[in-house]
Coordinates of C-alpha atoms and ligand atoms in Angstrom, one line a residue:
X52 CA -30.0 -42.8 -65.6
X53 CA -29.2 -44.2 -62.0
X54 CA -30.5 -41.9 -59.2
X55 CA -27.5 -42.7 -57.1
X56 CA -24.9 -41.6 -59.7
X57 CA -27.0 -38.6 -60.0
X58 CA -27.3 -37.9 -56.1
X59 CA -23.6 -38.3 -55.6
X60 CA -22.9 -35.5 -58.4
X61 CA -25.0 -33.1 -56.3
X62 CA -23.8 -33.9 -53.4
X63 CA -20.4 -32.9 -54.1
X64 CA -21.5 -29.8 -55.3
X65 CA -21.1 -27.5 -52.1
X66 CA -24.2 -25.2 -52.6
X67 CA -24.3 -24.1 -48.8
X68 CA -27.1 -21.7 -49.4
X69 CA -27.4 -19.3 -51.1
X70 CA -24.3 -20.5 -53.4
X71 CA -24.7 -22.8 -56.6
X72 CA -21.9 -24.2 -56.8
X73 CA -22.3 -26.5 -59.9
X74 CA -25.8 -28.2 -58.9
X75 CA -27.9 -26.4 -61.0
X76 CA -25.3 -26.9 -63.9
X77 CA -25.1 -30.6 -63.7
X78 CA -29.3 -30.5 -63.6
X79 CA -29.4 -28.5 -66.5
X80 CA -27.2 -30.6 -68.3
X81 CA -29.2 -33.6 -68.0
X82 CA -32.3 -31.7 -68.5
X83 CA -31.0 -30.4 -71.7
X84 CA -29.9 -34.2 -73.1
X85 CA -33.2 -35.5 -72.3
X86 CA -34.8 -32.6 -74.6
X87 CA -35.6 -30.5 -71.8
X88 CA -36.1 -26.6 -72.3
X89 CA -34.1 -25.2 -69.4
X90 CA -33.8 -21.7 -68.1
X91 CA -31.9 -20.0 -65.3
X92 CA -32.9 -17.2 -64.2
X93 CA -31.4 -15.6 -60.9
X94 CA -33.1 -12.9 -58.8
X95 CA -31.8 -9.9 -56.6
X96 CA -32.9 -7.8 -54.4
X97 CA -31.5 -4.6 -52.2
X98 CA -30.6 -6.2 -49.0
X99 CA -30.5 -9.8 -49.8
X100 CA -27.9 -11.8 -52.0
X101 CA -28.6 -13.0 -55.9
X102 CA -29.6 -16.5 -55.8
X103 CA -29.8 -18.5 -59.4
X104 CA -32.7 -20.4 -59.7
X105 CA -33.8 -23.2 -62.9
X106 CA -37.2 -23.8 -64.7
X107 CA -37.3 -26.3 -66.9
X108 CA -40.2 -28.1 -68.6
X109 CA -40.6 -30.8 -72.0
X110 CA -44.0 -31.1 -73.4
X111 CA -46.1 -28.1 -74.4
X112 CA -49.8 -30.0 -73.4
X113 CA -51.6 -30.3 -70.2
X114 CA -51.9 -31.3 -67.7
X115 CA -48.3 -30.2 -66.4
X116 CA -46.9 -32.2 -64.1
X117 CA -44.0 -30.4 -61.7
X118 CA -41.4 -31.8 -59.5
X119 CA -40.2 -28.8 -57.0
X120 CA -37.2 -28.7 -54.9
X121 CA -34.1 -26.9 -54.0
X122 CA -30.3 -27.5 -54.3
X123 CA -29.4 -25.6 -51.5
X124 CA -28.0 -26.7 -48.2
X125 CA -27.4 -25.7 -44.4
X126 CA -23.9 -25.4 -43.9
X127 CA -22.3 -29.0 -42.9
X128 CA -20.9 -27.3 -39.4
X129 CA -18.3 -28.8 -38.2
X130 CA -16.7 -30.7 -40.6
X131 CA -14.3 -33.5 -38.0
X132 CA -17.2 -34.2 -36.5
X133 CA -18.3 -36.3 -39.8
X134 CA -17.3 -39.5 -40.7
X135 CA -17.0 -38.7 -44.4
X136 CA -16.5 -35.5 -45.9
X137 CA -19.8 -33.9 -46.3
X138 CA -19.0 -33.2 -50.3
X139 CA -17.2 -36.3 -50.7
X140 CA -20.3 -38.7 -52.0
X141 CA -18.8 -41.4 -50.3
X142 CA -20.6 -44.6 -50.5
X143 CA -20.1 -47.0 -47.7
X144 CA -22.0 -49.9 -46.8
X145 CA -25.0 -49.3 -49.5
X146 CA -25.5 -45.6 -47.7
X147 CA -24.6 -42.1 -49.3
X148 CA -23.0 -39.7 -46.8
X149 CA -23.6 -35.6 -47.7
X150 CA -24.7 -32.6 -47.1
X151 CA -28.2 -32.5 -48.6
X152 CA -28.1 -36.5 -49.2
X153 CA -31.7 -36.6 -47.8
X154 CA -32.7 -32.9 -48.0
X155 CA -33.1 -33.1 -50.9
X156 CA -30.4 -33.3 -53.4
X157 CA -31.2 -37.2 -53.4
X158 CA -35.4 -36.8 -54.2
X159 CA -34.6 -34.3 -57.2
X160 CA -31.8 -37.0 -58.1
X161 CA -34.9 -39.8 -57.7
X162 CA -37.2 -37.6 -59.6
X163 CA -34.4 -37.0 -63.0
X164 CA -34.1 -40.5 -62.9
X165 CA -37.7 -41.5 -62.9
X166 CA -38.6 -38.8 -65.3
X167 CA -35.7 -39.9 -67.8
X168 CA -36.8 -43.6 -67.4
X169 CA -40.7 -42.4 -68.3
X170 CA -39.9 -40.6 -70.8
X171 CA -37.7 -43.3 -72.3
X172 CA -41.0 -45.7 -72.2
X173 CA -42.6 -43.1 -74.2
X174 CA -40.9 -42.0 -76.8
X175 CA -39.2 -39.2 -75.2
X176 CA -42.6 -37.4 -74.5
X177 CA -45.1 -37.3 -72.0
X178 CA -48.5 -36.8 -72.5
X179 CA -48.7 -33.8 -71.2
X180 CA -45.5 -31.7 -69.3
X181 CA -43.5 -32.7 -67.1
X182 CA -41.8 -29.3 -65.2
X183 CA -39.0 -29.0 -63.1
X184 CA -38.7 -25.9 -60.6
X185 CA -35.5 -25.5 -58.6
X186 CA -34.8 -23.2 -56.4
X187 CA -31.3 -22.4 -54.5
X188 CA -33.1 -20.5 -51.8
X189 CA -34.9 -22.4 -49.9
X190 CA -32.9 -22.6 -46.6
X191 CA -31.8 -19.4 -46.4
X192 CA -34.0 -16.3 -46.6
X193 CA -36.3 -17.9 -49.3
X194 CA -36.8 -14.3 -51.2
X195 CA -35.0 -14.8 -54.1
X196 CA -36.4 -18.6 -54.6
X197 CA -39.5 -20.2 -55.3
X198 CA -41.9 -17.5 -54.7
X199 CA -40.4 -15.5 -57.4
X200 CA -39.9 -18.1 -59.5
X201 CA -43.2 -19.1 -59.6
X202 CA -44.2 -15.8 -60.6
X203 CA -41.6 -15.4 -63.3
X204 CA -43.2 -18.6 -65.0
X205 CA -46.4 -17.3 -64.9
X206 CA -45.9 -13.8 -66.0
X207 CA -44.4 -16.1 -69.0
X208 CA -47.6 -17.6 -69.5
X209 CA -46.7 -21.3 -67.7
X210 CA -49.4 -23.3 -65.8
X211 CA -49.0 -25.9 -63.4
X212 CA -51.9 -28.5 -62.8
X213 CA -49.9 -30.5 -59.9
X214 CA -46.9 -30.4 -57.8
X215 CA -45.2 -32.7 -56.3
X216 CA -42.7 -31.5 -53.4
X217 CA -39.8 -34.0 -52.5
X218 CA -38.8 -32.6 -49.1
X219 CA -38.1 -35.6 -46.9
X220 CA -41.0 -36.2 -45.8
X221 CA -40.8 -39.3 -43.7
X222 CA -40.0 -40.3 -40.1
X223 CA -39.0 -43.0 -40.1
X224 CA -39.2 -45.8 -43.5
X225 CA -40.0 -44.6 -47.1
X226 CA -43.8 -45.3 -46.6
X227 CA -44.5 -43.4 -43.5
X228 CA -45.8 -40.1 -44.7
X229 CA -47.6 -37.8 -47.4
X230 CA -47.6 -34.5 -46.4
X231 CA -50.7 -32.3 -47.5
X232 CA -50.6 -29.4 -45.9
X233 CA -48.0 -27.0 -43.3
X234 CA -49.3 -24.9 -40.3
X235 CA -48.8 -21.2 -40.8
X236 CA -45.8 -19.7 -38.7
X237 CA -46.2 -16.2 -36.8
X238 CA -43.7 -14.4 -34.7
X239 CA -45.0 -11.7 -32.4
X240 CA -43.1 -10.0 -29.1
X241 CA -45.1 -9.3 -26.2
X242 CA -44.2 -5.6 -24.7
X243 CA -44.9 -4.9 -21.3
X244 CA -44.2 -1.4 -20.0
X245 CA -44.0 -0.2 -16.3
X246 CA -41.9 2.6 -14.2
X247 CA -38.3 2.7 -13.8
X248 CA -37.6 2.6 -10.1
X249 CA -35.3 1.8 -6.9
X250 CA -36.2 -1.7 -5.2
X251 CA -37.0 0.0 -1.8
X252 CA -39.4 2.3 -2.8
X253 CA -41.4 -0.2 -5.3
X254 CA -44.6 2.0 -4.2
X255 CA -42.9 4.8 -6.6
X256 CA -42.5 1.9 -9.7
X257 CA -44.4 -0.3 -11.9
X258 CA -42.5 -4.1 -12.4
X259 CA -43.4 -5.1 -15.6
X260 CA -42.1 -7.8 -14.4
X261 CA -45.0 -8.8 -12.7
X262 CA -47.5 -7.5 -15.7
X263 CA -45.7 -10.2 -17.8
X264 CA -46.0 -13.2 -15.9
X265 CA -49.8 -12.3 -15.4
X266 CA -50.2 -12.2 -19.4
X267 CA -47.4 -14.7 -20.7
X268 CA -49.3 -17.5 -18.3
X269 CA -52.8 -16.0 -19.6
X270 CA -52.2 -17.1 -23.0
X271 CA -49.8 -20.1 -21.9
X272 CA -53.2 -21.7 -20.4
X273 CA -55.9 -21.4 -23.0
X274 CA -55.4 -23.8 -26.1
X275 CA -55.9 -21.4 -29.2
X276 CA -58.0 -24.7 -30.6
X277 CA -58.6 -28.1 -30.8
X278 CA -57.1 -29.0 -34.0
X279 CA -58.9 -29.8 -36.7
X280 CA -59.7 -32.5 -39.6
X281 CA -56.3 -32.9 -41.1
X282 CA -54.6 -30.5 -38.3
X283 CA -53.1 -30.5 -34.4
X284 CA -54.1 -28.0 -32.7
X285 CA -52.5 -24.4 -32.8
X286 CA -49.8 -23.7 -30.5
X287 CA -48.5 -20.6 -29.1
X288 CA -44.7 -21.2 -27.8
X289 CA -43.3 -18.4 -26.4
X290 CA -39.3 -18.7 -26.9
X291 CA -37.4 -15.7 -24.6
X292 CA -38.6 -13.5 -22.0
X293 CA -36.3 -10.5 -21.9
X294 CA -35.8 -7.6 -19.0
X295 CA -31.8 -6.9 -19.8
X296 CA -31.7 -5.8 -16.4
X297 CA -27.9 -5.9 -15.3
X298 CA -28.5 -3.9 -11.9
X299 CA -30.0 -5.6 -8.7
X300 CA -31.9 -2.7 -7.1
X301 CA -33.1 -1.0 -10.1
X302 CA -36.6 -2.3 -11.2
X303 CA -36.7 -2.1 -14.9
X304 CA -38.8 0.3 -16.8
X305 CA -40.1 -2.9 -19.6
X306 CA -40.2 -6.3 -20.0
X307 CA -40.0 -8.3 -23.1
X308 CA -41.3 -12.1 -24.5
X309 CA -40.9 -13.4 -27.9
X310 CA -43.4 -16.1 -28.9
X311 CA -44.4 -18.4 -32.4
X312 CA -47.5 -19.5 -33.2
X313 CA -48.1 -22.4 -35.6
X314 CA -51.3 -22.5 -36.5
X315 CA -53.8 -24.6 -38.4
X316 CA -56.7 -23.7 -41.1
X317 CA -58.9 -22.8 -38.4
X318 CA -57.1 -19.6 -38.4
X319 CA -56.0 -16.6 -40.7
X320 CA -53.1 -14.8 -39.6
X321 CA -55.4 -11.4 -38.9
X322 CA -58.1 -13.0 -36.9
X323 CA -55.4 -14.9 -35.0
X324 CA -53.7 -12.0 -34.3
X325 CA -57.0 -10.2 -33.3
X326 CA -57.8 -13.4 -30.7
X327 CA -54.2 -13.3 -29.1
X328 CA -54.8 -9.6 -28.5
X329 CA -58.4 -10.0 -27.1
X330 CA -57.3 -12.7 -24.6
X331 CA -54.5 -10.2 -23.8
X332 CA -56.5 -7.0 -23.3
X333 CA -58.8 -9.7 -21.1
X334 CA -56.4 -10.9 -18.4
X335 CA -54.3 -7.6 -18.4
X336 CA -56.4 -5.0 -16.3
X337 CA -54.1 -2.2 -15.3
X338 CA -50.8 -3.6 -17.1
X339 CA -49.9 -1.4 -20.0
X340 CA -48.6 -3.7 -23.0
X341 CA -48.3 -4.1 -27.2
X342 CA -48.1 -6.8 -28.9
X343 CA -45.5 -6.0 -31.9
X344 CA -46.0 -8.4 -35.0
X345 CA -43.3 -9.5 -37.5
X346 CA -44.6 -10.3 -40.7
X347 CA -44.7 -13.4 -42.1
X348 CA -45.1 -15.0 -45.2
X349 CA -45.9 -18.3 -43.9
X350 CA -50.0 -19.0 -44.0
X351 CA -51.4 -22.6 -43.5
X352 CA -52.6 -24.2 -46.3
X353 CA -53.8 -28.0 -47.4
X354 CA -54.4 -30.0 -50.6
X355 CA -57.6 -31.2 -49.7
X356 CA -57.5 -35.4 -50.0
X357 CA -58.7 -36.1 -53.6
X358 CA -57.4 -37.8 -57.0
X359 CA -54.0 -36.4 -56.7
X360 CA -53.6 -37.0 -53.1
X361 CA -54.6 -40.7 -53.6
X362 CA -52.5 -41.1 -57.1
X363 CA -49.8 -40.0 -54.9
X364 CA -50.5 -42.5 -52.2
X365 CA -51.4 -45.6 -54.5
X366 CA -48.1 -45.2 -55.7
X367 CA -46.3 -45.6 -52.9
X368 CA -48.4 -48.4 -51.0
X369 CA -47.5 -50.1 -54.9
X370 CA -43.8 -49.9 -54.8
X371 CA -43.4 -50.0 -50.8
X372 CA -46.5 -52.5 -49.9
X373 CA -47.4 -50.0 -47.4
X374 CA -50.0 -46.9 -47.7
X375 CA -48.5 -43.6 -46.2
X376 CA -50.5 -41.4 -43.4
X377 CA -51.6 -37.9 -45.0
X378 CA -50.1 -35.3 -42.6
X379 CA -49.6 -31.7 -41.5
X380 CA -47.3 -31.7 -39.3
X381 CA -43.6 -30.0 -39.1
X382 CA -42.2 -26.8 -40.4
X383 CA -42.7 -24.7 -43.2
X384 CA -41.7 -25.5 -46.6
X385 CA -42.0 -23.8 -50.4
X386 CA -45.2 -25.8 -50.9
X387 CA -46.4 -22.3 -49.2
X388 CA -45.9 -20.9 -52.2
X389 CA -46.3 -23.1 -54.5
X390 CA -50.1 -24.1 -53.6
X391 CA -51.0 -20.5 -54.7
X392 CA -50.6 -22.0 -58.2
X393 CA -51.2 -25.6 -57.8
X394 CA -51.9 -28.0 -55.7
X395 CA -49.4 -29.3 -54.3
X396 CA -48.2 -32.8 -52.1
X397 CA -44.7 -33.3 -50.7
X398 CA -42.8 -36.6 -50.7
X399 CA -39.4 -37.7 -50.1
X400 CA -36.9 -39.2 -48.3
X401 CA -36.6 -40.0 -44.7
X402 CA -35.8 -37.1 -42.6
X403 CA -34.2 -38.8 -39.6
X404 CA -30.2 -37.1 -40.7
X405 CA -31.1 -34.0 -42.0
X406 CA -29.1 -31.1 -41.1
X407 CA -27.0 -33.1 -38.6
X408 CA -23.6 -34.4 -38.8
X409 CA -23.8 -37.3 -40.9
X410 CA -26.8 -36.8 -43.1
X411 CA -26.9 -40.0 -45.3
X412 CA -29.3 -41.7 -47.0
X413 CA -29.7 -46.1 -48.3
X414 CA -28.9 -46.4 -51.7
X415 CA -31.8 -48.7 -51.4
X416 CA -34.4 -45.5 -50.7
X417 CA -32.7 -43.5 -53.7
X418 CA -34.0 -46.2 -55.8
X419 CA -37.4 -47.2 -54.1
X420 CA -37.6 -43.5 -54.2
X421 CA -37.1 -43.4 -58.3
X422 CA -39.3 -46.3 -58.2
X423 CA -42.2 -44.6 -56.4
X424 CA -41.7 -41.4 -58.7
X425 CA -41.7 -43.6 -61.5
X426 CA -45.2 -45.1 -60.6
X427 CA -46.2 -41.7 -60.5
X428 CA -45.8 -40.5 -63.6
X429 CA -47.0 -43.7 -64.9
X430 CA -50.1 -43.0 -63.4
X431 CA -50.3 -39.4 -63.9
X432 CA -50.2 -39.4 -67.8
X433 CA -52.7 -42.4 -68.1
Ligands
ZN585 ZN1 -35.4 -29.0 -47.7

């Protein structure tokens, strides 16, 4: 099956998360013709909206094989602003315009059409199982996604030996980048809290103003590390500082920062959150402060370089002539999750359009892209 047809079906599918919109449909029908056992399953909970999800695998053996993604999308914006209409699957010049073209209705389109090609090579069975696990939550609140998913399949008894994530992974061409691993993400506010007072008498107040600005450039100066083997170092960002004082001789009675940490496998969340504390206990002296935590689901983690890893890689340095860097670097992504089962590797598409106006990808990289995840599977079920 041609991966561009396939990508162009999705892509008019307007699944702006959390809807489905016909994209798990269409995969499910293909699944199903190439003797796929499908399931969707959708998942609820109070406060957050139903999202459907699909699990699909064909073979019963091991090692299982799975190709994770999700069919959701950010919401296109302003739709003027784009040159084709960003459900339209217009093809111009050898490049697919859409919504999700590159992230990543086009890798799961690559990875169908790879898998049906395999499996037509082998008499319509692999050596093992090839899974697919697709989620519709992954740009939204990512709750009623992969994480549960992967716990519904297990609590039915699936295992997964490797995963292979097709977020776009690449900067710039089709063989830059493997990714391995993702920083963790932590959000924390900074609280600061002094005494209400009038301007002219300052002797009767206590600026928190000024107990901020001693503790926000305390931990803006020391580097939480120096990175480590496959990592940057950690980085503490703060994002807002926040008096909300409207009145010009009152000084206010608190002061407020917001900050993110993304942080590498030198640290666990708790003893990171246990250092950013000491260091501000140590610079604070009399300034009364908190630190309040938000919790966060996002922990580092990283698929140590080994036979998957350099499957992975040989692959792509076959079909492209070039061998990818193995990275950490960028946001988070499901493969948070999903290493908790497996490990887990992500390669795509090149990430240069996603969520902007215009997000398109070559024709020529949805089939170099097939190509690669062909070479893949070839080599997997050796
Ligand atoms: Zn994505």
């Amino acid at each position: 099956m041609d991966p561009v047809t396939l990508a162009r079906g999705l892509v008019c599918c307007p699944s702006v998360t959390p809807r489905e919109a016909g994209a798990l449909a269409l995969i499910e029908g293909v699944l199903k013709r190439a003797g796929f056992q499908v399931h969707r399953v959708t998942f609820a909970e109070p406060g957050t909206v139903p999202v459907e999800n699909l699990y699909a695998r064909i073979g019963t053996g091991r090692p299982n094989l799975v190709f994770a993604g999700h069919t959701d999308v950010v919401a296109p914006g302003d739709e003027a602003r784009w040159t084709h209409g960003p459900f339209d699957g217009d093809i111009e010049g050898g490049v697919l315009f859409g919504r999700g073209a590159v992230d990543m209705k086009g890798a799961i389109a690559c990875a169908l059409a790879a898998t049906f090609d395999y499996l037509a090579a082998h008499h319509g069975k692999p050596k093992g199982s090839i899974s697919f696990l697709i989620t519709g939550d992954e740009e939204g609140v990512a709750v009623n996604g992969t994480v549960k998913l992967l716990k519904w399949a297990a609590d039915r008894g699936e295992k997964f030996d490797h995963c292979l994530l097709g977020e776009p992974s690449n900067p710039k061409s089709l063989s830059d980048m493997i990714k391995i691993g993702r920083r963790g993400s932590l959000n924390g506010t900074l609280v600061v809290t002094g005494t209400a007072g009038h301007v002219a008498y300052p002797q009767l107040a206590d600026n928190p103003v000024r107990g901020i600005v001693t503790l926000l450039s305390a931990l803006m100066n020391a580097p939480l590390d120096d990175g480590s083997q496959h990592f940057d170092p950690s980085n503490l960002e703060f994002t807002s500082i926040d008096v909300g004082n409207k009145t010009v001789n009152v000084i206010p009675g608190e002061a407020r920062a917001r900050f993110n940490i993304r942080f590498n496998d030198r640290h666990m969340q708790d003893d990171l959150k246990a250092l950013i504390e000491q260091r501000t206990g140590a610079a604070a002296g009399p300034v009364r402060w908190r630190i309040e935590w938000e919790p966060s689901n996002a922990d580092v983690f990283v698929t140590k370089p080994g036979s998957f890893v350099d499957l992975v890689r040989a692959a792509v340095a076959e079909v492209t002539g070039k061998s990818p860097a193995l990275s950490t670097s960028g946001g988070t992504s499901d493969a948070r999750f999903i290493k908790d089962y497996c490990p887990v590797v992500e390669f795509g598409l090149v990430n240069t359009t996603m969520h902007k106006v215009d997000e398109r990808v070559p024709t020529a990289d949805l089939v170099a892209l097939t190509a690669i995840y062909r070479n893949i599977l070839e080599r997997y079920f050796a």
